[in-house]
Amino acid sequence: MTDLASAHVLVLGATGGLGGAIARSLAAAGSRLTLSGRDESRLAALATELGDAVVTTVVADLTRPDGPASAVRAALGAASGPSPRPLTGVVNAAGVVALGPVEELDDDTLDEVLLLDLVAPIRLARAAVGVLPEGGFLVQVSAIVAERAMPGMAAYSAAKAGLTAFDAALATEARRRRIRVLDVRPPHTETGLTTRAIAGQAPRLPQGLTPEAVADRVVRALLDDERDLPSTAFTAAPPTPS
Ligand SMILES: NC(=O)c1ccc[n+]([C@@H]2O[C@H](COP(=O)([O-])OP(=O)(O)OC[C@H]3O[C@@H](n4cnc5c(N)ncnc54)[C@H](OP(=O)(O)O)[C@@H]3O)[C@@H](O)[C@H]2O)c1
């Protein structure tokens, strides 16, 4: 069982619906956190809310080539401060979605989706895996569309499918060093992500999961040393205690 009470976890996308909920769940489990996002004021507000659980915050644009590595460096630097707690885990919950038919997909939109949802997680893994200790973990939030591509979300589906494929290969490489790579593929969740789409109009979607339910499931998977979190893991009934 992974000991989250002595963990120091870098959470990217902490200013978002899912990242914020995961940060709160990890703090409740006793983890210390380095929080990263782009929006400085929402990052500061979350740090105030979580108080002593927060080691430091780092503003980073993950679409920049050095963005992911700079966040990892900040977490490592904070880990060697006055009350050291080595960096033991990284959770990447940053992402954007683009909506609409492929013929309306412009170059800037395509670049941003691929950079943030596929290239940045690969750069992050490259920066993190070599510095995490044995028993450490990297969580990448992919999406259900990696399993079932959605019309109107073709580039987003392709980026997430690419990320999930990358994670599968990396998980095998990292296992030799006893580092766990957990690819997480949640179904639709009520964070408002589609209302912030960088292109296109949000379709009418059925009621999604709560960010808290998704976050708690991710944290339970970390505690229980699970190695994959497919979309079905979020909808299956929890096991009944015997
Ligand atoms: N909501 C869903 O239905 C759902 C389902 C499956 C998977 N997911 C995935 O879950 C992840 C989180 O999504 P969410 O629903 O929590 O959306 P969200 O509330 O919009 O959060 C998105 C996060 O990504 C960050 N971000 C955006 N552009 C960035 C950039 N260039 N550099 C650094 N950070 C950037 C945002 O930071 P700022 O706000 O500070 O700019 C924010 O923290 C995404 O990867 C998404 O694809 C979501």
Coordinates of C-alpha atoms and ligand atoms in Angstrom, one line a residue:
M1 CA 0.0 0.0 0.0
T2 CA 1.4 3.4 -0.9
D3 CA 1.9 5.7 2.1
L4 CA 0.4 9.0 1.0
A5 CA 0.7 10.4 4.6
S6 CA 4.5 10.8 4.0
A7 CA 4.3 11.7 0.3
H8 CA 5.2 15.0 -1.4
V9 CA 3.2 15.3 -4.6
L10 CA 3.5 17.8 -7.4
V11 CA 0.0 18.5 -8.8
L12 CA -0.2 20.1 -12.2
G13 CA -3.5 21.6 -13.2
A14 CA -4.2 22.3 -9.5
T15 CA -6.2 25.4 -10.5
G16 CA -8.6 23.2 -12.5
G17 CA -11.7 21.3 -11.4
L18 CA -10.1 17.8 -11.3
G19 CA -6.6 18.9 -10.2
G20 CA -8.1 21.0 -7.3
A21 CA -10.2 18.1 -6.1
I22 CA -7.2 15.7 -6.3
A23 CA -5.1 18.2 -4.4
R24 CA -7.8 18.4 -1.7
S25 CA -8.0 14.6 -1.5
L26 CA -4.3 14.2 -1.3
A27 CA -4.1 16.8 1.5
A28 CA -6.8 15.0 3.4
A29 CA -4.7 11.8 3.1
G30 CA -1.8 13.7 4.7
S31 CA 0.3 14.4 1.6
R32 CA 2.4 17.5 1.2
L33 CA 1.9 19.3 -2.1
T34 CA 3.6 21.4 -4.6
L35 CA 0.8 23.0 -6.6
S36 CA 1.1 24.2 -10.2
G37 CA -1.2 26.0 -12.5
R38 CA -1.2 29.0 -14.8
D39 CA -3.6 31.3 -13.0
E40 CA -1.6 32.9 -10.2
S41 CA -4.6 34.1 -8.1
R42 CA -6.5 30.8 -8.2
L43 CA -3.3 29.0 -7.3
A44 CA -2.7 31.3 -4.3
A45 CA -6.3 30.8 -3.2
L46 CA -6.0 27.0 -3.2
A47 CA -2.7 27.2 -1.3
T48 CA -4.3 29.4 1.3
E49 CA -7.2 26.9 1.6
L50 CA -4.9 23.9 2.0
G51 CA -2.5 25.7 4.4
D52 CA 0.3 23.6 5.8
A53 CA -0.2 20.8 3.3
V54 CA 1.3 23.1 0.6
V55 CA 5.1 23.1 0.3
T56 CA 5.2 25.6 -2.5
T57 CA 3.4 26.8 -5.6
V58 CA 4.7 27.2 -9.2
V59 CA 3.1 29.1 -12.1
A60 CA 4.0 27.3 -15.3
D61 CA 2.7 27.2 -18.9
L62 CA 3.0 23.6 -19.8
T63 CA 2.8 24.3 -23.6
R64 CA 6.3 25.9 -23.4
P65 CA 9.1 23.4 -24.0
D66 CA 10.6 23.9 -20.5
G67 CA 7.2 24.3 -18.7
P68 CA 6.9 20.7 -17.4
A69 CA 10.6 20.4 -16.3
S70 CA 10.4 23.8 -14.6
A71 CA 7.5 22.6 -12.4
V72 CA 9.4 19.4 -11.5
R73 CA 12.5 21.5 -10.6
A74 CA 10.4 23.7 -8.4
A75 CA 9.1 20.7 -6.5
L76 CA 12.5 19.2 -6.1
G77 CA 13.9 22.5 -4.9
A78 CA 11.1 22.9 -2.3
A79 CA 11.8 19.3 -1.2
S80 CA 15.2 20.3 0.0
G81 CA 14.0 23.3 2.1
P82 CA 13.9 23.7 5.9
S83 CA 11.4 20.8 6.5
P84 CA 12.5 18.4 3.7
R85 CA 10.1 15.9 2.3
P86 CA 11.5 14.4 -0.9
L87 CA 9.3 14.5 -4.0
T88 CA 7.6 11.1 -4.3
G89 CA 4.8 11.6 -6.8
V90 CA 3.5 13.7 -9.7
V91 CA -0.1 14.1 -10.8
N92 CA -0.8 15.8 -14.1
A93 CA -4.4 17.1 -14.3
A94 CA -3.8 19.9 -16.8
G95 CA -5.6 19.8 -20.1
V96 CA -7.8 21.6 -22.7
V97 CA -10.5 20.4 -25.0
A98 CA -11.4 21.6 -28.5
L99 CA -14.8 20.9 -30.0
G100 CA -16.3 20.9 -33.5
P101 CA -15.9 19.2 -36.8
V102 CA -12.4 18.5 -38.2
E103 CA -12.8 20.8 -41.2
E104 CA -13.2 23.7 -38.7
L105 CA -10.0 22.8 -36.7
D106 CA -7.5 25.7 -37.1
D107 CA -3.8 25.3 -36.7
D108 CA -3.5 27.2 -33.4
T109 CA -6.2 25.1 -31.8
L110 CA -4.6 21.9 -33.1
D111 CA -1.2 23.0 -31.8
E112 CA -2.5 23.8 -28.3
V113 CA -4.5 20.6 -27.9
L114 CA -1.5 18.4 -29.0
L115 CA 1.0 20.5 -27.0
L116 CA -0.9 20.4 -23.7
D117 CA -2.7 17.1 -23.9
L118 CA 0.1 15.0 -25.4
V119 CA 3.5 16.6 -25.8
A120 CA 3.5 18.2 -22.3
P121 CA 2.7 15.0 -20.5
I122 CA 5.6 13.3 -22.4
R123 CA 8.0 16.1 -21.5
L124 CA 6.7 15.8 -17.9
A125 CA 7.3 12.1 -17.7
R126 CA 10.8 12.6 -19.2
A127 CA 11.6 15.2 -16.4
A128 CA 9.9 13.2 -13.6
V129 CA 10.7 9.6 -14.0
G130 CA 14.4 9.9 -13.6
V131 CA 14.2 11.9 -10.3
L132 CA 11.3 10.0 -8.5
P133 CA 12.5 7.5 -5.9
E134 CA 11.7 3.8 -5.9
G135 CA 8.0 3.5 -4.9
G136 CA 7.2 6.8 -6.5
F137 CA 4.3 7.4 -8.9
L138 CA 3.3 9.5 -11.9
V139 CA -0.4 9.9 -12.5
Q140 CA -1.5 11.2 -16.0
V141 CA -5.1 12.2 -16.4
S142 CA -6.1 11.0 -19.9
A143 CA -9.8 10.6 -20.7
I144 CA -12.5 8.1 -21.7
V145 CA -12.1 9.3 -25.3
A146 CA -8.8 7.5 -25.3
E147 CA -10.9 4.3 -25.3
R148 CA -13.8 5.5 -27.4
A149 CA -13.0 8.4 -29.7
M150 CA -15.8 11.0 -30.0
P151 CA -17.0 12.8 -33.1
G152 CA -16.6 16.6 -32.5
M153 CA -13.6 15.9 -30.3
A154 CA -11.2 14.3 -32.9
A155 CA -8.0 16.1 -32.0
Y156 CA -8.7 15.8 -28.3
S157 CA -9.5 12.1 -28.7
A158 CA -6.3 11.6 -30.7
A159 CA -4.2 13.4 -28.1
K160 CA -5.6 11.4 -25.2
A161 CA -5.3 8.1 -27.1
G162 CA -1.7 9.0 -27.7
L163 CA -1.1 9.8 -24.1
T164 CA -2.7 6.5 -22.9
A165 CA -0.4 4.6 -25.4
F166 CA 2.6 6.5 -24.1
D167 CA 1.7 5.7 -20.5
A168 CA 1.4 2.0 -21.3
A169 CA 4.9 1.9 -22.7
L170 CA 6.3 4.1 -20.0
A171 CA 4.6 2.0 -17.3
T172 CA 6.6 -1.0 -18.4
E173 CA 9.9 0.9 -18.5
A174 CA 9.3 2.5 -15.1
R175 CA 8.3 -0.7 -13.4
R176 CA 11.9 -1.9 -13.5
R177 CA 12.7 1.1 -11.3
R178 CA 9.7 0.5 -9.1
I179 CA 8.0 3.7 -10.3
R180 CA 4.2 3.4 -11.0
V181 CA 2.7 5.1 -14.0
L182 CA -1.1 5.4 -13.5
D183 CA -3.1 6.3 -16.6
V184 CA -6.5 7.6 -15.6
R185 CA -9.4 7.8 -18.1
P186 CA -12.4 9.4 -16.4
P187 CA -15.8 9.7 -18.0
H188 CA -17.5 13.2 -18.3
T189 CA -17.0 15.1 -15.0
E190 CA -18.8 18.3 -14.0
T191 CA -15.8 20.7 -13.9
G192 CA -17.0 23.0 -16.7
L193 CA -14.1 21.8 -19.0
T194 CA -16.3 21.9 -22.1
T195 CA -17.6 25.4 -21.3
R196 CA -13.9 26.5 -21.5
A197 CA -13.2 24.7 -24.8
I198 CA -10.6 26.5 -26.8
A199 CA -12.8 26.0 -29.9
G200 CA -16.4 25.1 -30.7
Q201 CA -19.6 25.0 -28.6
A202 CA -20.1 22.6 -25.8
P203 CA -22.7 19.9 -26.7
R204 CA -25.5 19.0 -24.3
L205 CA -24.0 16.2 -22.2
P206 CA -25.7 13.9 -19.7
Q207 CA -25.0 14.7 -16.0
G208 CA -21.3 13.8 -15.3
L209 CA -19.5 12.6 -12.2
T210 CA -18.5 15.0 -9.5
P211 CA -14.8 16.1 -9.4
E212 CA -14.7 14.9 -5.8
A213 CA -15.8 11.4 -6.7
V214 CA -13.2 11.2 -9.5
A215 CA -10.5 12.6 -7.2
D216 CA -11.3 10.1 -4.4
R217 CA -11.2 7.2 -6.8
V218 CA -7.7 8.3 -8.0
V219 CA -6.4 8.6 -4.5
R220 CA -7.9 5.2 -3.6
A221 CA -6.1 3.7 -6.6
L222 CA -2.8 5.3 -5.4
L223 CA -3.3 3.9 -1.9
D224 CA -4.2 0.5 -3.2
D225 CA -1.3 0.3 -5.7
E226 CA -3.6 -0.1 -8.7
R227 CA -1.8 0.1 -12.1
D228 CA -4.6 1.3 -14.4
L229 CA -7.8 3.3 -14.1
P230 CA -10.0 2.8 -17.1
S231 CA -13.3 4.6 -17.5
T232 CA -15.1 1.6 -16.1
A233 CA -13.3 2.0 -12.8
F234 CA -15.3 5.2 -12.2
T235 CA -18.7 3.8 -12.8
A236 CA -18.4 0.3 -11.2
A237 CA -20.0 0.0 -7.8
P238 CA -17.4 0.0 -5.0
P239 CA -16.7 -3.4 -3.5
T240 CA -18.9 -4.3 -0.6
P241 CA -16.9 -4.9 2.6
S242 CA -17.0 -8.6 3.6
Ligands
LIG1 N1 -14.0 17.3 -17.1 C1 -14.1 16.2 -17.8 O1 -15.2 15.8 -18.2 C2 -12.9 15.3 -18.0 C3 -13.1 14.0 -18.3 C4 -11.9 13.2 -18.6 C5 -10.7 13.7 -18.5 N2 -10.5 15.1 -18.2 C6 -9.2 15.6 -18.2 O2 -8.9 16.0 -16.9 C7 -7.9 17.1 -16.9 C8 -8.4 18.3 -16.1 O3 -9.6 18.8 -16.7 P1 -10.7 19.6 -15.8 O4 -12.0 19.0 -16.2 O5 -10.3 19.7 -14.4 O6 -10.6 21.0 -16.6 P2 -10.4 22.4 -16.0 O7 -11.1 22.7 -14.8 O8 -10.6 23.4 -17.2 O9 -8.8 22.4 -15.6 C9 -7.8 22.5 -16.6 C10 -6.5 22.8 -16.0 O10 -5.5 22.8 -17.0 C11 -4.7 24.0 -16.8 N3 -4.1 24.5 -18.0 C12 -4.8 24.8 -19.1 N4 -3.9 25.3 -20.1 C13 -2.6 25.2 -19.5 C14 -1.3 25.5 -19.9 N5 -1.1 26.0 -21.1 N6 -0.3 25.3 -19.0 C15 -0.6 24.9 -17.8 N7 -1.8 24.5 -17.3 C16 -2.8 24.7 -18.2 C17 -5.6 25.0 -16.2 O11 -4.8 26.0 -15.5 P3 -5.3 27.5 -15.4 O12 -6.8 27.4 -15.1 O13 -4.5 28.0 -14.3 O14 -5.1 28.2 -16.7 C18 -6.4 24.1 -15.2 O15 -5.7 23.9 -14.0 C19 -7.7 17.4 -18.4 O16 -6.6 16.7 -18.9 C20 -9.0 16.8 -19.1 O17 -8.7 16.4 -20.4 C21 -11.6 15.9 -17.9

